[in-house]
Coordinates of C-alpha atoms and ligand atoms in Angstrom, one line a residue:
M6 CA -39.4 34.1 -14.0
E7 CA -40.4 36.2 -17.0
K8 CA -40.7 34.7 -20.4
T9 CA -37.6 36.5 -22.1
E10 CA -35.5 35.4 -19.0
R11 CA -36.8 31.6 -19.2
R12 CA -35.8 31.5 -22.9
K13 CA -32.4 32.7 -22.3
T14 CA -32.0 30.1 -19.3
E15 CA -33.1 27.3 -21.6
E16 CA -30.8 28.1 -24.2
G17 CA -27.8 28.1 -21.5
S18 CA -26.6 31.5 -22.6
S19 CA -27.1 33.6 -19.3
V20 CA -28.4 32.9 -15.8
S21 CA -31.5 34.9 -15.1
F22 CA -31.6 37.0 -12.1
K23 CA -33.3 40.3 -10.8
G24 CA -30.5 42.8 -10.3
P25 CA -27.4 42.6 -8.2
D26 CA -29.2 42.5 -4.8
E27 CA -31.0 39.3 -5.8
L28 CA -27.8 37.8 -7.2
W29 CA -25.9 38.8 -4.0
R30 CA -28.6 37.0 -2.0
R31 CA -28.3 33.9 -4.1
Y32 CA -24.5 33.7 -3.7
A33 CA -24.7 34.3 0.0
F34 CA -27.4 31.5 0.2
I35 CA -25.2 28.9 -1.5
V36 CA -22.3 29.7 0.7
N37 CA -24.4 29.7 3.9
T38 CA -26.1 26.4 2.7
S39 CA -22.6 24.7 2.4
R40 CA -21.5 22.6 5.4
S41 CA -18.0 23.4 4.7
L42 CA -16.3 26.2 6.5
M43 CA -15.7 29.0 4.2
T44 CA -13.6 32.1 5.2
L45 CA -11.7 35.0 3.4
I46 CA -8.8 36.1 5.4
N47 CA -6.7 39.3 4.7
K48 CA -2.9 40.0 4.8
D49 CA -3.2 40.9 8.3
Y50 CA -4.6 37.4 9.1
V51 CA -8.2 38.9 10.0
Y52 CA -11.2 37.4 9.0
E53 CA -13.2 39.4 6.5
V54 CA -15.9 37.1 5.4
V55 CA -17.2 33.8 7.1
N56 CA -20.2 31.7 6.2
D57 CA -22.8 30.2 8.6
A58 CA -20.9 26.8 8.8
S59 CA -17.7 28.8 10.3
C60 CA -19.7 30.5 12.8
L61 CA -21.5 27.4 13.9
A62 CA -18.0 25.6 14.1
H63 CA -16.6 28.3 16.2
D64 CA -19.9 28.9 18.1
M65 CA -19.7 32.6 17.4
K66 CA -22.0 35.1 15.9
R67 CA -20.8 36.4 12.6
E68 CA -20.2 40.0 14.0
D69 CA -18.0 38.4 16.6
L70 CA -15.9 36.3 14.1
I71 CA -15.3 39.0 11.7
N72 CA -12.6 41.4 12.4
K73 CA -10.9 38.8 14.6
T74 CA -7.5 37.5 13.7
V75 CA -7.0 33.9 13.1
S76 CA -4.8 33.9 16.2
D77 CA -7.7 35.3 18.4
V78 CA -10.0 32.4 16.8
W79 CA -7.6 29.7 17.0
G80 CA -5.0 30.6 19.7
G81 CA -1.6 31.6 19.2
E82 CA 0.1 28.3 19.2
V83 CA -2.0 26.8 16.6
F84 CA -2.0 30.1 14.5
G85 CA 1.9 30.2 14.8
D86 CA 2.6 26.4 14.5
V87 CA 0.2 25.5 11.7
I88 CA -1.9 28.1 10.1
R89 CA 0.2 30.9 9.6
G90 CA 2.7 29.0 7.3
Y91 CA -0.2 27.9 5.0
L92 CA -1.6 31.5 5.0
D93 CA 1.8 33.1 4.0
R94 CA 2.0 30.5 1.3
C95 CA -1.2 31.0 -0.1
L96 CA -0.8 34.8 0.1
A97 CA 2.2 34.4 -1.9
G98 CA 0.1 32.7 -4.6
E99 CA 0.0 29.1 -3.9
E100 CA -2.9 26.8 -3.8
I101 CA -2.4 24.4 -0.8
N102 CA -4.4 21.3 0.2
Y103 CA -4.0 19.3 3.6
Q104 CA -5.7 17.2 5.9
A105 CA -5.5 17.4 9.9
W106 CA -7.3 17.1 12.9
F107 CA -8.5 20.3 14.5
K108 CA -10.2 20.8 18.0
F109 CA -13.3 22.9 18.2
K110 CA -15.0 24.2 21.2
V111 CA -18.3 22.7 20.1
L112 CA -17.5 20.1 17.6
G113 CA -14.8 18.6 19.6
L114 CA -11.7 16.9 17.7
R115 CA -12.5 16.8 13.8
Y116 CA -10.6 15.8 10.8
F117 CA -10.6 18.4 8.1
D118 CA -9.7 18.7 4.5
V119 CA -8.4 22.1 4.0
S120 CA -7.8 24.1 0.9
Y121 CA -6.3 27.4 0.5
H122 CA -6.9 29.6 -2.5
P123 CA -5.2 32.9 -3.2
Y124 CA -7.8 35.6 -3.9
R125 CA -6.8 38.3 -6.5
N126 CA -8.0 41.6 -7.1
S127 CA -8.8 43.0 -10.2
S128 CA -5.2 43.8 -10.9
G129 CA -4.1 40.4 -10.4
E130 CA -2.5 41.1 -6.8
V131 CA -3.2 38.4 -4.3
T132 CA -4.9 40.5 -1.3
H133 CA -6.6 37.5 0.7
A134 CA -6.8 33.7 1.2
V135 CA -10.0 31.9 0.6
V136 CA -9.8 29.1 3.2
I137 CA -12.4 26.3 2.7
S138 CA -12.4 23.4 5.3
H139 CA -14.5 20.3 4.8
D140 CA -15.2 17.9 7.7
I141 CA -14.1 14.4 6.7
T142 CA -14.1 12.9 10.3
E143 CA -16.4 10.2 9.6
M144 CA -14.6 9.3 6.4
K145 CA -11.2 9.4 8.1
L146 CA -12.7 7.0 11.3
A147 CA -13.9 4.5 8.6
D148 CA -10.8 4.7 6.6
D149 CA -8.7 4.0 9.9
Q150 CA -11.0 1.1 10.8
I151 CA -10.5 -0.7 7.1
Q152 CA -7.0 -0.1 7.8
Q153 CA -6.9 -1.9 11.2
S154 CA -9.3 -4.7 9.8
F155 CA -7.0 -5.0 7.0
M156 CA -3.7 -5.3 9.2
K157 CA -5.6 -7.9 11.6
L158 CA -6.3 -9.9 8.5
Q159 CA -3.0 -9.6 7.2
N160 CA -1.5 -10.7 10.7
A161 CA -3.9 -13.8 10.9
M162 CA -2.8 -14.8 7.3
E163 CA 1.0 -14.4 8.4
K164 CA 0.3 -16.4 11.5
T165 CA -1.4 -19.1 9.7
I166 CA 1.4 -19.5 7.0
D167 CA 3.9 -19.5 10.2
S168 CA 1.8 -22.3 11.9
L169 CA 1.6 -24.4 8.5
A170 CA 5.6 -24.0 8.2
S171 CA 6.1 -25.0 11.7
T172 CA 3.7 -28.0 11.5
I173 CA 6.3 -29.6 9.0
G174 CA 9.2 -28.5 11.4
M175 CA 7.8 -31.1 14.0
R176 CA 8.3 -34.0 11.7
D177 CA 10.9 -32.7 9.6
P178 CA 13.2 -29.9 10.9
Y179 CA 15.3 -30.0 7.9
T180 CA 12.8 -28.9 5.7
A181 CA 11.4 -26.1 8.0
N182 CA 14.9 -24.8 8.3
H183 CA 15.5 -25.0 4.7
Q184 CA 12.0 -23.1 4.0
R185 CA 13.2 -20.4 6.3
R186 CA 16.6 -20.0 4.6
V187 CA 15.0 -20.0 0.9
T188 CA 12.5 -17.2 2.4
K189 CA 15.4 -15.1 3.3
L190 CA 17.6 -15.6 0.0
A191 CA 14.2 -15.5 -2.2
C192 CA 13.1 -12.0 -0.5
A193 CA 16.6 -10.7 -1.1
L194 CA 16.5 -11.7 -4.7
A195 CA 13.2 -10.0 -5.2
R196 CA 14.6 -6.7 -3.7
E197 CA 17.7 -7.1 -5.6
M198 CA 15.4 -7.2 -8.8
D199 CA 13.2 -4.1 -7.7
L200 CA 10.0 -5.9 -7.4
S201 CA 7.4 -4.3 -5.6
E202 CA 6.7 -4.7 -1.9
D203 CA 3.4 -6.3 -2.6
M204 CA 5.2 -8.9 -4.7
I205 CA 7.9 -9.5 -2.4
D206 CA 5.1 -10.3 0.4
G207 CA 3.8 -12.9 -1.8
I208 CA 7.3 -14.4 -2.4
R209 CA 7.9 -14.3 1.3
L210 CA 4.6 -16.1 2.2
A211 CA 5.0 -18.6 -0.7
S212 CA 8.6 -19.4 0.3
L213 CA 7.9 -20.1 3.9
V214 CA 5.6 -23.0 3.0
H215 CA 6.8 -24.0 -0.7
D216 CA 8.0 -27.6 0.7
I217 CA 4.6 -28.1 2.7
G218 CA 3.7 -30.8 0.5
K219 CA 6.7 -32.9 1.7
M220 CA 4.4 -33.8 4.6
H221 CA 3.1 -36.4 2.1
V222 CA 6.4 -37.9 1.7
P223 CA 7.3 -40.7 4.0
A224 CA 10.0 -39.2 6.6
E225 CA 12.3 -42.1 5.9
I226 CA 12.7 -41.0 2.3
L227 CA 13.3 -37.5 3.3
S228 CA 16.1 -38.2 5.6
K229 CA 17.4 -41.1 3.8
P230 CA 21.5 -41.2 3.8
G231 CA 22.1 -43.0 0.7
K232 CA 21.2 -42.6 -2.9
I233 CA 17.5 -42.5 -3.5
S234 CA 15.7 -44.9 -6.1
D235 CA 13.5 -43.7 -9.0
V236 CA 10.3 -44.7 -7.1
E237 CA 11.4 -42.8 -4.2
F238 CA 12.4 -39.7 -6.2
D239 CA 8.8 -40.2 -7.9
M240 CA 7.3 -39.7 -4.3
I241 CA 9.4 -36.6 -3.5
E242 CA 8.2 -35.1 -6.9
T243 CA 4.7 -35.4 -5.6
H244 CA 5.4 -32.6 -3.0
C245 CA 4.5 -29.8 -5.2
R246 CA 1.1 -30.8 -6.2
A247 CA 0.5 -31.9 -2.6
G248 CA 1.6 -28.5 -1.5
Y249 CA -0.8 -26.9 -4.0
D250 CA -3.7 -29.0 -2.8
I251 CA -3.2 -28.0 0.7
L252 CA -3.0 -24.1 -0.1
K253 CA -5.3 -23.9 -3.0
E254 CA -8.7 -23.4 -1.0
V255 CA -7.1 -20.6 0.7
E256 CA -8.1 -17.3 -0.8
F257 CA -4.8 -15.3 -0.5
P258 CA -4.1 -12.0 -2.1
W259 CA -1.4 -13.8 -4.0
P260 CA -1.2 -17.0 -6.3
I261 CA 0.5 -18.8 -3.2
A262 CA -0.8 -22.3 -4.3
K263 CA 0.5 -21.7 -8.0
I264 CA 3.8 -20.5 -7.0
V265 CA 4.4 -23.5 -4.6
L266 CA 3.0 -25.8 -7.5
Q267 CA 5.6 -24.5 -9.8
H268 CA 8.7 -24.0 -7.9
H269 CA 10.4 -27.2 -9.5
E270 CA 9.6 -25.9 -13.1
R271 CA 12.5 -25.2 -15.3
L272 CA 12.8 -22.7 -18.2
D273 CA 13.5 -25.3 -20.8
G274 CA 10.5 -27.4 -19.9
S275 CA 12.7 -30.1 -17.9
G276 CA 11.1 -29.4 -14.4
Y277 CA 8.1 -31.0 -12.7
P278 CA 5.1 -31.5 -12.3
S279 CA 3.9 -30.0 -15.5
G280 CA 7.0 -29.5 -17.7
L281 CA 6.1 -25.6 -18.1
K282 CA 8.3 -23.4 -20.1
G283 CA 9.7 -20.0 -19.8
D284 CA 7.3 -17.3 -19.1
S285 CA 4.7 -19.7 -18.5
I286 CA 6.3 -20.3 -15.1
L287 CA 5.2 -17.6 -12.5
R288 CA 8.0 -15.1 -11.9
E289 CA 7.7 -15.8 -8.2
S290 CA 8.2 -19.6 -8.7
R291 CA 11.5 -18.8 -10.9
I292 CA 12.8 -16.8 -8.1
I293 CA 12.0 -19.4 -5.4
A294 CA 13.6 -22.0 -7.9
V295 CA 16.9 -20.3 -7.9
A296 CA 16.7 -19.7 -3.9
D297 CA 15.9 -23.4 -3.5
V298 CA 18.7 -24.8 -5.6
V299 CA 21.3 -22.3 -4.0
E300 CA 20.2 -23.2 -0.4
A301 CA 20.1 -26.8 -1.0
M302 CA 23.7 -26.9 -2.5
C303 CA 25.1 -24.7 0.5
S304 CA 23.3 -26.9 3.1
H305 CA 24.3 -30.4 4.5
R306 CA 22.2 -33.2 3.1
P307 CA 21.4 -36.6 4.7
Y308 CA 23.2 -38.0 1.6
R309 CA 26.1 -35.6 1.0
P310 CA 27.9 -33.1 2.9
A311 CA 27.4 -29.1 2.1
L312 CA 28.9 -28.3 -1.4
G313 CA 29.2 -24.5 -0.9
V314 CA 28.3 -21.2 -2.2
D315 CA 30.8 -21.3 -5.1
V316 CA 29.7 -24.5 -6.3
A317 CA 26.0 -23.5 -6.0
L318 CA 26.6 -20.3 -7.9
D319 CA 28.6 -22.2 -10.5
E320 CA 25.6 -24.4 -11.3
I321 CA 23.2 -21.5 -11.6
V322 CA 25.4 -19.5 -13.9
K323 CA 26.1 -22.6 -15.9
E324 CA 22.3 -23.1 -16.3
R325 CA 21.5 -19.5 -16.8
G326 CA 18.7 -19.1 -19.5
T327 CA 18.4 -22.6 -19.8
L328 CA 16.9 -24.1 -16.4
Y329 CA 17.1 -20.8 -14.4
D330 CA 15.6 -17.2 -15.2
S331 CA 18.6 -15.2 -16.2
E332 CA 17.5 -12.2 -14.3
V333 CA 17.3 -14.1 -11.1
V334 CA 20.7 -15.7 -11.4
D335 CA 22.3 -12.4 -12.2
A336 CA 20.6 -10.9 -8.9
C337 CA 21.9 -14.0 -7.2
V338 CA 25.5 -13.5 -8.2
S339 CA 25.1 -9.9 -7.2
L340 CA 23.7 -10.6 -3.8
F341 CA 26.6 -13.1 -2.7
G342 CA 29.2 -11.2 -4.7
E343 CA 28.9 -7.5 -4.2
K344 CA 26.3 -7.3 -1.7
G345 CA 27.8 -10.0 0.8
F346 CA 24.6 -11.9 1.3
A347 CA 24.8 -14.8 3.9
F348 CA 22.1 -17.1 4.9
E349 CA 23.0 -16.6 8.6
E350 CA 23.4 -13.4 10.4
Ligands
FE2_5 FE1 10.8 -28.1 -3.2

């Protein structure tokens, strides 16, 4: 490089080159070094410019590929069904990007990221489409594998929760059934409140095992027909922390153990086990709390017959904002009223 040219480059004001031929060589070198397929296609769908990677992918010499139509190269069906639509949009001035599988003679089935850029002449008129395709097969396969592993893990986690829930059913069928029904209502409440699918998943799994800690409470107390004593009530109260202890070592993507721990907390701090107030109680727990109370009042208990939906709704409305989250209560009233929610199908 000559002295004057070097100084220009260092100042960043211009790029040095030795005439148009050398500049052309450099552009061609860049384009042909790229592993992306680069083509320039005219309005008659004819290839006018192709880079080395395109020739390699189609196993054709440049002189054989140039002046061929897209239909000649890809076949009439692929051209008509897929490529032509994109080309027409691009030739009308639109930038397009999409990803799809393509079958090549040599490369086989490959997944490509394809972008279409309108090429404009000096008057600004679109005369060609520049199509750049980048092979992302490996990334796509790795992504699919991660997705599959994630699904497997998710499935295993759901099965684990189901097994835990059914374990309690062997000893205490009432609680197992209660957990299922609370899950149905809690998820419906979360949907009514427009919560995200991810949050609903957490609520579903936590509700399915929210009373798992009752395994630590003697079965005679849980199924006692008469009134329970203070000591017995104290024992029942331990089920929140016992449930937390069972679940706390499992690393769920949601705070399942904490949700279970807090499902008997009440907004005004009168709940148990910690007497938490207001927003310091997890939203998920505030939802399960309402579902839990409503389900319990709608169901037959060893010590009393079912009280019914109306009594249950009266209770949560009476304590709206004091014991129970107002938004959850409103969602519950709307669910049973306008939406016709029922525990059983
Ligand atoms: Fe409970």
